[in-house]
Tab-separated table of C-alpha atoms in Angstrom:
chain	number	residue	atom	x	y	z
A	26	MET	CA	9.206	-14.509	-36.660
A	27	ASN	CA	10.805	-17.707	-35.463
A	28	VAL	CA	9.475	-19.164	-32.221
A	29	GLY	CA	10.564	-22.130	-30.121
A	30	CYS	CA	9.357	-23.320	-26.733
A	31	ALA	CA	10.083	-26.034	-24.202
A	32	GLN	CA	9.370	-26.892	-20.589
A	33	VAL	CA	11.135	-29.021	-17.997
A	34	ASP	CA	10.435	-30.133	-14.445
A	35	ILE	CA	12.074	-28.245	-11.550
A	36	THR	CA	10.232	-29.956	-8.684
A	37	PRO	CA	12.718	-30.453	-5.808
A	38	ARG	CA	14.107	-33.969	-5.490
A	39	ARG	CA	14.197	-33.890	-1.688
A	40	ALA	CA	12.338	-32.138	1.111
A	41	LEU	CA	13.543	-28.527	1.236
A	42	THR	CA	12.328	-25.362	2.896
A	43	LEU	CA	9.901	-23.294	0.824
A	44	CYS	CA	10.081	-19.579	0.075
A	45	GLY	CA	7.142	-17.247	0.600
A	46	PHE	CA	5.612	-17.609	4.066
A	47	ALA	CA	7.415	-17.013	7.349
A	48	ALA	CA	4.588	-19.016	8.955
A	49	ARG	CA	6.341	-22.203	7.763
A	50	ARG	CA	9.285	-21.297	10.042
A	51	ASN	CA	11.794	-22.818	7.605
A	52	LEU	CA	10.515	-26.365	8.102
A	53	PRO	CA	11.029	-28.727	5.115
A	54	PHE	CA	7.930	-29.233	2.988
A	55	ALA	CA	5.612	-32.097	3.884
A	56	GLU	CA	4.318	-33.050	0.426
A	57	ILE	CA	4.259	-32.225	-3.272
A	58	HIS	CA	0.814	-31.270	-4.535
A	59	ASP	CA	1.769	-30.496	-8.130
A	60	PRO	CA	5.037	-30.268	-10.079
A	61	LEU	CA	6.989	-27.076	-10.654
A	62	ARG	CA	7.921	-26.141	-14.214
A	63	LEU	CA	10.480	-24.042	-16.030
A	64	HIS	CA	9.241	-22.706	-19.368
A	65	ALA	CA	11.442	-21.349	-22.154
A	66	LEU	CA	10.381	-19.267	-25.123
A	67	ILE	CA	12.688	-18.084	-27.890
A	68	VAL	CA	11.354	-15.389	-30.208
A	69	ALA	CA	13.497	-14.190	-33.101
A	70	GLU	CA	13.029	-11.737	-35.940
A	71	LYS	CA	15.820	-10.981	-38.403
A	72	GLU	CA	18.981	-10.422	-36.322
A	73	GLU	CA	17.204	-10.081	-32.960
A	74	ARG	CA	16.911	-13.239	-30.843
A	75	VAL	CA	15.304	-13.174	-27.380
A	76	LEU	CA	15.080	-15.874	-24.700
A	77	ILE	CA	12.429	-15.699	-21.973
A	78	LEU	CA	12.602	-18.140	-19.057
A	79	SER	CA	9.665	-18.364	-16.643
A	80	PHE	CA	10.284	-20.247	-13.381
A	81	ASP	CA	7.629	-21.620	-11.024
A	82	LEU	CA	9.527	-19.943	-8.173
A	83	LEU	CA	9.080	-16.926	-5.908
A	84	ALA	CA	12.024	-14.999	-7.387
A	85	LEU	CA	15.681	-15.221	-8.389
A	86	GLY	CA	18.356	-13.363	-6.442
A	87	PRO	CA	21.538	-11.859	-7.928
A	88	GLU	CA	23.833	-14.801	-7.219
A	89	VAL	CA	21.425	-17.332	-8.719
A	90	THR	CA	20.771	-15.072	-11.711
A	91	GLU	CA	24.497	-14.802	-12.405
A	92	ARG	CA	24.942	-18.563	-12.059
A	93	LEU	CA	22.179	-19.254	-14.590
A	94	HIS	CA	23.666	-16.770	-17.046
A	95	GLU	CA	26.976	-18.611	-16.767
A	96	VAL	CA	25.181	-21.860	-17.566
A	97	LEU	CA	23.556	-20.362	-20.662
A	98	ASP	CA	26.867	-18.867	-21.789
A	99	ALA	CA	28.090	-22.441	-22.216
A	100	VAL	CA	25.088	-23.815	-24.179
A	101	ASP	CA	26.279	-24.609	-27.702
A	102	GLY	CA	24.369	-22.907	-30.485
A	103	LEU	CA	22.045	-20.891	-28.248
A	104	ASP	CA	23.252	-17.583	-29.685
A	105	VAL	CA	21.347	-15.369	-27.233
A	106	PRO	CA	23.612	-12.861	-25.439
A	107	ARG	CA	22.935	-11.910	-21.834
A	108	ALA	CA	21.370	-8.597	-22.818
A	109	LYS	CA	18.709	-10.493	-24.783
A	110	ARG	CA	17.763	-12.908	-21.994
A	111	VAL	CA	14.863	-12.389	-19.605
A	112	PHE	CA	14.475	-14.457	-16.432
A	113	CYS	CA	11.196	-14.064	-14.564
A	114	CYS	CA	9.216	-15.979	-11.956
A	115	THR	CA	5.532	-16.699	-11.432
A	116	HIS	CA	6.040	-15.740	-7.756
A	117	THR	CA	4.484	-18.880	-6.294
A	118	HIS	CA	4.942	-18.863	-2.525
A	119	SER	CA	5.287	-22.662	-2.412
A	120	ALA	CA	8.592	-23.467	-4.111
A	121	PRO	CA	12.216	-23.734	-2.945
A	122	ALA	CA	14.219	-20.587	-2.303
A	123	ALA	CA	16.308	-19.047	-5.074
A	124	VAL	CA	16.506	-15.609	-3.458
A	125	LYS	CA	17.472	-14.325	-0.029
A	126	LEU	CA	14.255	-13.704	1.903
A	127	MET	CA	15.126	-13.811	5.578
A	128	GLY	CA	13.158	-16.401	7.538
A	129	CYS	CA	11.351	-17.581	4.395
A	130	GLY	CA	13.337	-20.481	2.997
A	131	VAL	CA	17.000	-21.424	2.717
A	132	ILE	CA	18.843	-21.450	-0.619
A	133	GLU	CA	20.266	-24.958	-1.096
A	134	ALA	CA	23.257	-25.626	-3.361
A	135	ASP	CA	21.859	-28.890	-4.709
A	136	TYR	CA	18.631	-27.218	-5.793
A	137	ILE	CA	20.523	-24.435	-7.578
A	138	ALA	CA	22.497	-27.177	-9.332
A	139	GLN	CA	19.184	-28.770	-10.336
A	140	LEU	CA	17.995	-25.412	-11.693
A	141	SER	CA	21.242	-25.024	-13.621
A	142	GLU	CA	20.765	-28.382	-15.331
A	143	ALA	CA	17.160	-27.501	-16.126
A	144	VAL	CA	18.065	-24.114	-17.610
A	145	ALA	CA	20.670	-25.599	-19.935
A	146	SER	CA	18.274	-28.316	-21.065
A	147	VAL	CA	15.190	-26.156	-21.621
A	148	ALA	CA	17.064	-23.435	-23.505
A	149	ALA	CA	18.682	-25.968	-25.841
A	150	GLN	CA	15.322	-27.642	-26.475
A	151	ALA	CA	13.562	-24.363	-27.234
A	152	SER	CA	16.339	-23.335	-29.605
A	153	ALA	CA	16.184	-26.655	-31.456
A	154	GLN	CA	12.403	-26.420	-31.885
A	155	CYS	CA	12.218	-22.956	-33.467
A	156	VAL	CA	9.772	-22.678	-36.371
A	157	LEU	CA	8.373	-19.855	-38.477
A	158	ALA	CA	5.384	-18.461	-36.575
A	159	GLN	CA	2.986	-15.581	-36.127
A	160	ALA	CA	1.278	-14.217	-33.010
A	161	ARG	CA	-2.332	-13.516	-32.103
A	162	VAL	CA	-3.619	-11.672	-29.041
A	163	ALA	CA	-6.738	-12.009	-26.889
A	164	LYS	CA	-7.803	-9.784	-23.982
A	165	ILE	CA	-10.196	-10.985	-21.288
A	166	GLU	CA	-11.670	-8.918	-18.457
A	167	LEU	CA	-11.637	-10.919	-15.207
A	168	SER	CA	-13.809	-8.817	-12.927
A	169	GLY	CA	-14.105	-10.030	-9.342
A	170	HIS	CA	-11.157	-12.433	-9.501
A	171	SER	CA	-8.702	-10.207	-7.589
A	172	TYR	CA	-8.599	-7.356	-5.079
A	173	ASN	CA	-6.144	-4.677	-3.998
A	174	ARG	CA	-4.785	-5.998	-0.720
A	175	ARG	CA	-3.586	-2.631	0.652
A	176	ARG	CA	-6.555	-1.437	2.704
A	177	VAL	CA	-6.034	2.042	4.169
A	178	LEU	CA	-8.271	2.222	7.243
A	179	ASP	CA	-10.015	5.168	8.862
A	180	ASP	CA	-7.551	4.982	11.755
A	181	GLY	CA	-4.595	5.370	9.348
A	182	ARG	CA	-3.343	1.793	9.440
A	183	VAL	CA	-2.671	-0.167	6.242
A	184	VAL	CA	-3.662	-3.842	6.423
A	185	MET	CA	-3.836	-6.764	4.006
A	186	THR	CA	-7.139	-8.131	5.298
A	187	GLU	CA	-9.712	-8.231	2.492
A	188	GLN	CA	-12.588	-7.263	4.803
A	189	PRO	CA	-11.146	-5.675	7.969
A	190	SER	CA	-13.327	-4.862	10.965
A	191	THR	CA	-12.315	-1.175	10.864
A	192	PRO	CA	-13.883	0.951	8.081
A	193	VAL	CA	-11.768	1.221	4.919
A	194	ARG	CA	-10.868	4.723	3.770
A	195	LYS	CA	-9.166	3.671	0.565
A	196	ALA	CA	-8.711	0.541	-1.552
A	197	GLY	CA	-6.468	0.854	-4.581
A	198	PRO	CA	-6.964	-0.335	-8.166
A	199	VAL	CA	-6.756	-3.835	-9.598
A	200	LEU	CA	-5.700	-5.058	-13.041
A	201	PRO	CA	-8.565	-7.239	-14.263
A	202	ARG	CA	-7.330	-7.616	-17.834
A	203	MET	CA	-5.776	-10.959	-18.729
A	204	LEU	CA	-3.651	-10.996	-21.866
A	205	LEU	CA	-3.238	-14.161	-23.929
A	206	LEU	CA	-0.695	-14.545	-26.724
A	207	ARG	CA	-0.785	-17.498	-29.086
A	208	PHE	CA	2.098	-18.300	-31.383
A	209	GLU	CA	1.141	-20.444	-34.380
A	210	THR	CA	2.540	-21.521	-37.722
A	211	GLU	CA	1.304	-19.768	-40.848
A	212	ASP	CA	-1.006	-22.764	-41.326
A	213	GLY	CA	-2.594	-22.046	-37.946
A	214	LEU	CA	-0.988	-24.893	-35.999
A	215	PRO	CA	-0.354	-23.715	-32.407
A	216	VAL	CA	3.215	-23.599	-31.134
A	217	ALA	CA	3.049	-21.912	-27.717
A	218	GLY	CA	0.950	-19.632	-25.553
A	219	LEU	CA	1.602	-16.883	-23.025
A	220	VAL	CA	-0.810	-15.850	-20.293
A	221	HIS	CA	-0.256	-12.570	-18.437
A	222	TRP	CA	-2.279	-11.520	-15.396
A	223	ALA	CA	-1.646	-9.806	-12.073
A	224	ALA	CA	-2.418	-11.548	-8.777
A	225	HIS	CA	-0.185	-12.678	-5.910
A	226	PRO	CA	0.220	-16.504	-5.983
A	227	CYS	CA	-0.096	-16.839	-2.213
A	228	THR	CA	-3.329	-18.843	-2.129
A	229	VAL	CA	-1.778	-22.000	-0.673
A	230	CYS	CA	-0.271	-21.406	2.763
A	231	GLY	CA	0.222	-25.063	3.716
A	232	ASN	CA	3.688	-26.576	3.699
A	233	CYS	CA	3.402	-28.263	0.310
A	234	VAL	CA	5.025	-27.732	-3.071
A	235	THR	CA	2.728	-26.153	-5.645
A	236	GLY	CA	2.938	-23.748	-8.539
A	237	ASP	CA	-0.221	-22.175	-7.082
A	238	PHE	CA	-2.701	-20.749	-9.587
A	239	PRO	CA	-0.138	-19.861	-12.328
A	240	GLY	CA	1.010	-23.472	-12.568
A	241	GLU	CA	-2.502	-24.903	-12.433
A	242	LEU	CA	-3.871	-22.374	-14.923
A	243	CYS	CA	-1.128	-23.173	-17.431
A	244	ARG	CA	-1.726	-26.906	-16.999
A	245	GLN	CA	-5.439	-26.525	-17.652
A	246	LEU	CA	-4.946	-24.196	-20.621
A	247	SER	CA	-2.383	-26.578	-22.114
A	248	ALA	CA	-4.676	-29.589	-21.638
A	249	LYS	CA	-7.645	-27.743	-23.140
A	250	HIS	CA	-5.894	-26.332	-26.202
A	251	GLY	CA	-3.171	-28.899	-26.842
A	252	TYR	CA	-0.095	-26.671	-26.664
A	253	PRO	CA	2.094	-25.395	-23.795
A	254	TYR	CA	1.351	-22.155	-21.953
A	255	MET	CA	3.852	-19.995	-20.057
A	256	PHE	CA	2.714	-17.656	-17.251
A	257	LEU	CA	4.043	-14.102	-16.986
A	258	GLN	CA	3.187	-12.500	-13.653
A	259	GLY	CA	1.897	-8.937	-13.720
A	260	SER	CA	2.109	-5.979	-11.336
A	261	CYS	CA	0.719	-7.863	-8.363
A	262	GLY	CA	2.762	-6.265	-5.573
A	263	ASN	CA	-0.517	-5.034	-4.079
A	264	ILE	CA	-3.015	-7.431	-5.701
A	265	ASN	CA	-4.278	-10.770	-4.344
A	266	PRO	CA	-6.659	-13.388	-5.711
A	267	PRO	CA	-9.462	-14.533	-3.376
A	268	LEU	CA	-7.599	-16.267	-0.531
A	269	GLY	CA	-10.448	-17.860	1.428
A	270	ASP	CA	-8.936	-20.470	3.723
A	271	MET	CA	-5.607	-20.358	1.825
A	272	SER	CA	-5.881	-24.001	0.801
A	273	VAL	CA	-5.217	-26.040	-2.312
A	274	GLU	CA	-8.979	-26.356	-2.712
A	275	GLN	CA	-9.353	-22.557	-2.717
A	276	MET	CA	-6.656	-22.247	-5.383
A	277	LEU	CA	-8.259	-24.914	-7.586
A	278	GLY	CA	-11.624	-23.204	-7.232
A	279	ASN	CA	-10.100	-19.884	-8.281
A	280	VAL	CA	-8.607	-21.482	-11.396
A	281	SER	CA	-11.895	-23.161	-12.286
A	282	SER	CA	-13.636	-19.784	-12.107
A	283	ILE	CA	-11.008	-18.210	-14.348
A	284	MET	CA	-11.193	-21.041	-16.883
A	285	GLU	CA	-14.933	-20.417	-17.241
A	286	GLU	CA	-14.068	-16.901	-18.421
A	287	LEU	CA	-11.639	-18.265	-21.027
A	288	GLU	CA	-14.015	-20.540	-22.926
A	289	GLN	CA	-14.020	-18.511	-26.154
A	290	PRO	CA	-11.074	-16.095	-26.398
A	291	ALA	CA	-11.545	-13.557	-29.189
A	292	TRP	CA	-8.221	-13.881	-31.003
A	293	SER	CA	-6.937	-10.941	-33.011
A	294	PRO	CA	-5.685	-11.160	-36.591
A	295	PRO	CA	-1.965	-12.016	-36.827
A	296	VAL	CA	0.230	-9.350	-35.237
A	297	ASN	CA	2.623	-7.501	-37.518
A	298	PRO	CA	5.931	-8.203	-35.725
A	299	ALA	CA	7.545	-4.928	-36.782
A	300	PRO	CA	9.081	-3.297	-34.909
A	301	PHE	CA	10.726	-6.198	-33.068
A	302	ARG	CA	13.245	-5.189	-30.435
A	303	LEU	CA	14.373	-5.800	-26.849
A	304	ALA	CA	15.878	-2.850	-24.989
A	305	GLY	CA	17.065	-2.784	-21.397
A	306	ARG	CA	18.631	-0.625	-18.744
A	307	SER	CA	19.893	-0.792	-15.169
A	308	ILE	CA	18.478	1.871	-12.848
A	309	ALA	CA	20.223	3.006	-9.659
A	310	LEU	CA	17.331	3.117	-7.183
A	311	PRO	CA	18.115	5.420	-4.243
A	312	TYR	CA	17.667	4.210	-0.689
A	313	ALA	CA	15.912	6.297	1.935
A	314	ALA	CA	17.824	7.105	5.106
A	315	GLY	CA	18.445	4.026	7.235
A	316	LEU	CA	18.205	3.709	10.990
A	317	PRO	CA	21.030	5.314	12.995
A	318	LEU	CA	23.450	2.878	14.584
A	319	SER	CA	22.069	3.530	18.073
A	320	GLU	CA	18.528	2.652	16.944
A	321	LEU	CA	19.735	-0.478	15.155
A	322	ILE	CA	21.442	-1.633	18.343
A	323	ALA	CA	18.341	-0.907	20.449
A	324	MET	CA	16.091	-2.684	17.954
A	325	GLY	CA	18.403	-5.692	17.875
A	326	GLU	CA	18.408	-5.950	21.656
A	327	GLY	CA	14.619	-5.646	21.799
A	328	MET	CA	14.079	-8.277	19.123
A	329	LYS	CA	16.549	-10.604	20.820
A	330	GLN	CA	14.616	-10.310	24.075
A	331	ILE	CA	11.298	-11.046	22.368
A	332	ALA	CA	12.752	-13.968	20.415
A	333	GLU	CA	14.011	-15.536	23.635
A	334	THR	CA	11.143	-14.750	26.019
A	335	GLY	CA	8.121	-13.596	24.029
A	336	HIS	CA	8.238	-10.266	25.887
A	337	GLY	CA	10.075	-7.032	25.244
A	338	PRO	CA	9.904	-3.325	24.392
A	339	GLN	CA	6.549	-1.989	23.213
A	340	ARG	CA	8.008	-0.444	20.055
A	341	GLU	CA	9.348	-3.766	18.813
A	342	LEU	CA	6.186	-5.607	19.880
A	343	GLN	CA	4.092	-3.151	17.862
A	344	GLU	CA	6.291	-3.582	14.795
A	345	LEU	CA	5.894	-7.349	15.022
A	346	SER	CA	2.119	-7.026	15.382
A	347	ASN	CA	2.038	-4.839	12.276
A	348	ILE	CA	4.088	-7.347	10.291
A	349	LEU	CA	1.807	-10.176	11.422
A	350	ASN	CA	-1.273	-8.143	10.423
A	351	VAL	CA	-2.777	-8.409	13.921
A	352	GLU	CA	-6.102	-6.644	14.476
A	353	VAL	CA	-6.230	-3.947	17.157
A	354	GLY	CA	-7.049	-5.457	20.539
A	355	ARG	CA	-5.860	-8.949	19.606
A	356	GLU	CA	-2.675	-10.741	20.565
A	357	PRO	CA	-0.238	-12.116	17.969
A	358	ASP	CA	0.481	-15.817	17.760
A	359	PRO	CA	3.271	-16.285	20.350
A	360	LEU	CA	5.230	-18.753	18.213
A	361	MET	CA	5.214	-16.448	15.183
A	362	LEU	CA	5.959	-13.429	17.366
A	363	ARG	CA	9.167	-15.014	18.603
A	364	TYR	CA	10.087	-16.399	15.177
A	365	ILE	CA	9.787	-13.050	13.368
A	366	ALA	CA	11.603	-11.328	16.230
A	367	GLY	CA	14.490	-13.720	15.635
A	368	VAL	CA	14.483	-12.927	11.919
A	369	LEU	CA	14.600	-9.185	12.582
A	370	ARG	CA	17.303	-9.689	15.198
A	371	ASN	CA	19.387	-11.266	12.442
A	372	TRP	CA	18.605	-8.357	10.111
A	373	THR	CA	19.803	-5.808	12.663
A	374	ALA	CA	22.995	-7.810	13.190
A	375	GLU	CA	23.696	-7.691	9.446
A	376	GLN	CA	23.034	-3.961	9.271
A	377	ILE	CA	25.112	-3.122	12.344
A	378	GLY	CA	28.036	-4.776	10.589
A	379	VAL	CA	27.910	-2.202	7.784
A	380	ALA	CA	26.284	0.738	9.556
A	381	GLU	CA	29.367	2.875	10.006
A	382	GLY	CA	29.895	4.521	6.628
A	383	ASN	CA	29.656	1.485	4.367
A	384	GLN	CA	25.940	1.283	3.598
A	385	ALA	CA	24.996	1.200	-0.067
A	386	ARG	CA	23.277	4.364	-1.272
A	387	THR	CA	21.623	2.801	-4.319
A	388	CYS	CA	20.357	-0.575	-5.520
A	389	PRO	CA	20.533	-1.666	-9.184
A	390	LEU	CA	17.170	-2.486	-10.787
A	391	ASP	CA	17.074	-4.197	-14.182
A	392	VAL	CA	14.255	-3.342	-16.578
A	393	LYS	CA	13.679	-4.529	-20.145
A	394	VAL	CA	11.067	-3.811	-22.813
A	395	LEU	CA	10.236	-6.322	-25.555
A	396	ARG	CA	8.325	-4.928	-28.523
A	397	ILE	CA	6.548	-7.249	-30.986
A	398	GLY	CA	4.618	-4.882	-33.216
A	399	HIS	CA	1.962	-3.206	-31.070
A	400	VAL	CA	2.471	-5.736	-28.236
A	401	VAL	CA	4.828	-4.430	-25.543
A	402	LEU	CA	6.087	-6.507	-22.603
A	403	CYS	CA	7.768	-4.424	-19.880
A	404	PHE	CA	9.880	-6.584	-17.543
A	405	VAL	CA	10.745	-5.185	-14.095
A	406	ALA	CA	12.876	-7.013	-11.520
A	407	ALA	CA	10.697	-5.954	-8.597
A	408	GLU	CA	7.394	-6.476	-6.835
A	409	VAL	CA	5.548	-3.751	-8.719
A	410	PHE	CA	2.228	-2.140	-7.802
A	411	ALA	CA	-0.854	-1.977	-10.026
A	412	GLU	CA	-0.505	1.804	-10.260
A	413	THR	CA	2.849	1.401	-12.020
A	414	ALA	CA	1.342	-0.752	-14.752
A	415	LEU	CA	-1.544	1.673	-15.197
A	416	ALA	CA	0.884	4.588	-15.574
A	417	ILE	CA	2.596	2.862	-18.516
A	418	GLN	CA	-0.621	1.662	-20.127
A	419	GLU	CA	-2.237	5.095	-19.934
A	420	THR	CA	0.785	6.692	-21.611
A	421	PHE	CA	0.558	4.365	-24.625
A	422	PRO	CA	-3.168	3.671	-25.167
A	423	GLU	CA	-2.575	2.689	-28.784
A	424	LEU	CA	-0.298	-0.182	-27.717
A	425	CYS	CA	-1.035	-3.463	-25.961
A	426	VAL	CA	1.188	-2.962	-22.907
A	427	ALA	CA	1.727	-5.634	-20.243
A	428	LEU	CA	4.003	-4.998	-17.277
A	429	VAL	CA	5.691	-8.200	-16.100
A	430	GLY	CA	6.991	-8.171	-12.540
A	431	TYR	CA	9.405	-10.546	-10.790
A	432	ALA	CA	12.117	-10.395	-13.431
A	433	SER	CA	15.660	-10.987	-12.215
A	434	PRO	CA	17.549	-10.275	-10.092
A	435	ILE	CA	14.671	-9.298	-7.825
A	436	VAL	CA	15.066	-6.226	-5.586
A	437	GLY	CA	11.852	-6.548	-3.576
A	438	TYR	CA	8.866	-4.212	-3.395
A	439	LEU	CA	8.813	-0.973	-5.398
A	440	PRO	CA	6.018	1.101	-3.800
A	441	THR	CA	4.626	4.295	-5.260
A	442	ASP	CA	5.245	7.585	-3.467
A	443	GLU	CA	1.601	7.587	-2.368
A	444	ALA	CA	2.048	4.150	-0.796
A	445	MET	CA	5.198	5.373	0.956
A	446	ASP	CA	3.166	8.141	2.564
A	447	GLU	CA	0.571	5.603	3.712
A	448	GLY	CA	2.968	2.985	5.106
A	449	GLY	CA	2.140	-0.692	5.448
A	450	TYR	CA	4.066	-3.947	5.097
A	451	GLU	CA	5.387	-3.381	1.573
A	452	VAL	CA	6.772	0.025	2.556
A	453	ALA	CA	7.895	-0.224	6.169
A	454	TYR	CA	8.908	-3.843	6.710
A	455	ALA	CA	9.383	-5.962	3.581
A	456	PHE	CA	12.779	-4.449	2.737
A	457	LYS	CA	14.183	-5.975	5.930
A	458	PHE	CA	13.252	-9.492	4.858
A	459	TYR	CA	14.938	-8.833	1.504
A	460	GLY	CA	18.075	-7.787	3.405
A	461	HIS	CA	18.127	-4.125	2.341
A	462	PRO	CA	19.530	-1.457	4.686
A	463	ALA	CA	16.463	0.744	4.158
A	464	ALA	CA	13.374	1.166	2.025
A	465	PHE	CA	13.712	2.772	-1.385
A	466	ALA	CA	13.484	6.553	-1.380
A	467	ARG	CA	10.584	8.597	-2.656
A	468	GLY	CA	10.838	8.941	-6.414
A	469	ALA	CA	12.225	5.426	-6.989
A	470	GLU	CA	9.009	4.160	-8.585
A	471	ALA	CA	8.603	7.347	-10.636
A	472	LEU	CA	12.169	6.922	-11.916
A	473	THR	CA	11.295	3.382	-12.978
A	474	VAL	CA	8.147	4.532	-14.784
A	475	ALA	CA	10.090	7.249	-16.616
A	476	THR	CA	12.747	4.738	-17.688
A	477	LEU	CA	10.157	2.264	-18.952
A	478	LYS	CA	8.469	4.999	-20.969
A	479	GLU	CA	11.817	5.889	-22.541
A	480	LEU	CA	12.460	2.247	-23.430
A	481	VAL	CA	9.014	1.871	-25.007
A	482	GLU	CA	9.846	4.895	-27.157
A	483	VAL	CA	13.256	3.442	-28.021
A	484	THR	CA	11.742	0.163	-29.213
A	485	GLN	CA	9.544	2.038	-31.693
A	486	LEU	CA	12.604	3.086	-33.705
């Protein structure tokens, strides 16, 4: 195998809005806690050449993804076609917007231009630094460092609170396994590292720029071992790290605890890179039925009233309370109530504009599978649940399978059918912030799992 890596800075050069928390109300960030990075890794074997870019960003939308492909098309000597490129994000909630997420950051042209420059530079550097290398793998069990944030309560509600006051009927699985990959020369000199784990990087809720725990973990691993590490986010659509007071200090404490578990990774013998192949496909995810035009109009009027006065119809008030994760018997924050009502008023206005016969029936989802011997990386351009990763891993127990979420262009949450029956933010509300006309239909996640299984089989040939 030939392997090359590089990293460049993508910290914003001016105060921009950040993407991830509506609580920031689209105010420009107040400070920079730590820099944001863009990592590039080129892996090649015989005629196959793959480029992986990992951004310290929440996600990349379709327009930004296309723009970055155009940039790479023009990089001399890169020799990696679009079908062999993978863009993914760490999903930090404290970086500028590169995807439409209504009320959660504004995409700025000058920042996309900055990203474009960074992509061209980092890809060229990684290509120029390719050397003959081999890979080793280490697996670490991180028990107690994450939790499934979808709590199904006895009263039927689904909340994100780690320890709600109402008894919990069901808490889903987590993915405690961390996967480390180390690329090294045949003499054992390290070239680059990958770290894959599943947990939502939403620890820092303040209005500051930070890569959250993925950025800090990679910095500490790089400093400890003397070579760069790239983070690949796992199936964390329903998994959080310990949030505590949602501060920088909490995030740093979480990373310190993880680093203690990584003192002595048990590295495998060199991985036989055969078979080496990247295969991909676009899936047409079906939408569920959207709201009728009359209900969209009524919802828009109700949200407009609440946004302007703080008062309005009970149905819309209840929806806002659910989105804001308000405990029964408590009142939502009035400022956030009105802000989110304004966001949803804008969503209804968009949907009313296309409600009469022009709504899309499907949404394209890109998936790719990279096979390096028995190591399989499954890239999905969605916020994927832990259950999806487990379904793939359990099908191929003889392989080292890691599902990487937040590839590009992102489509939003991809809940399981069971989660759709239960409800909750990821099912009932998140699609509106992503600008979709409706949630995905039942069977969408199962279709994705089936496609990934087919691609894993294809890469064995």
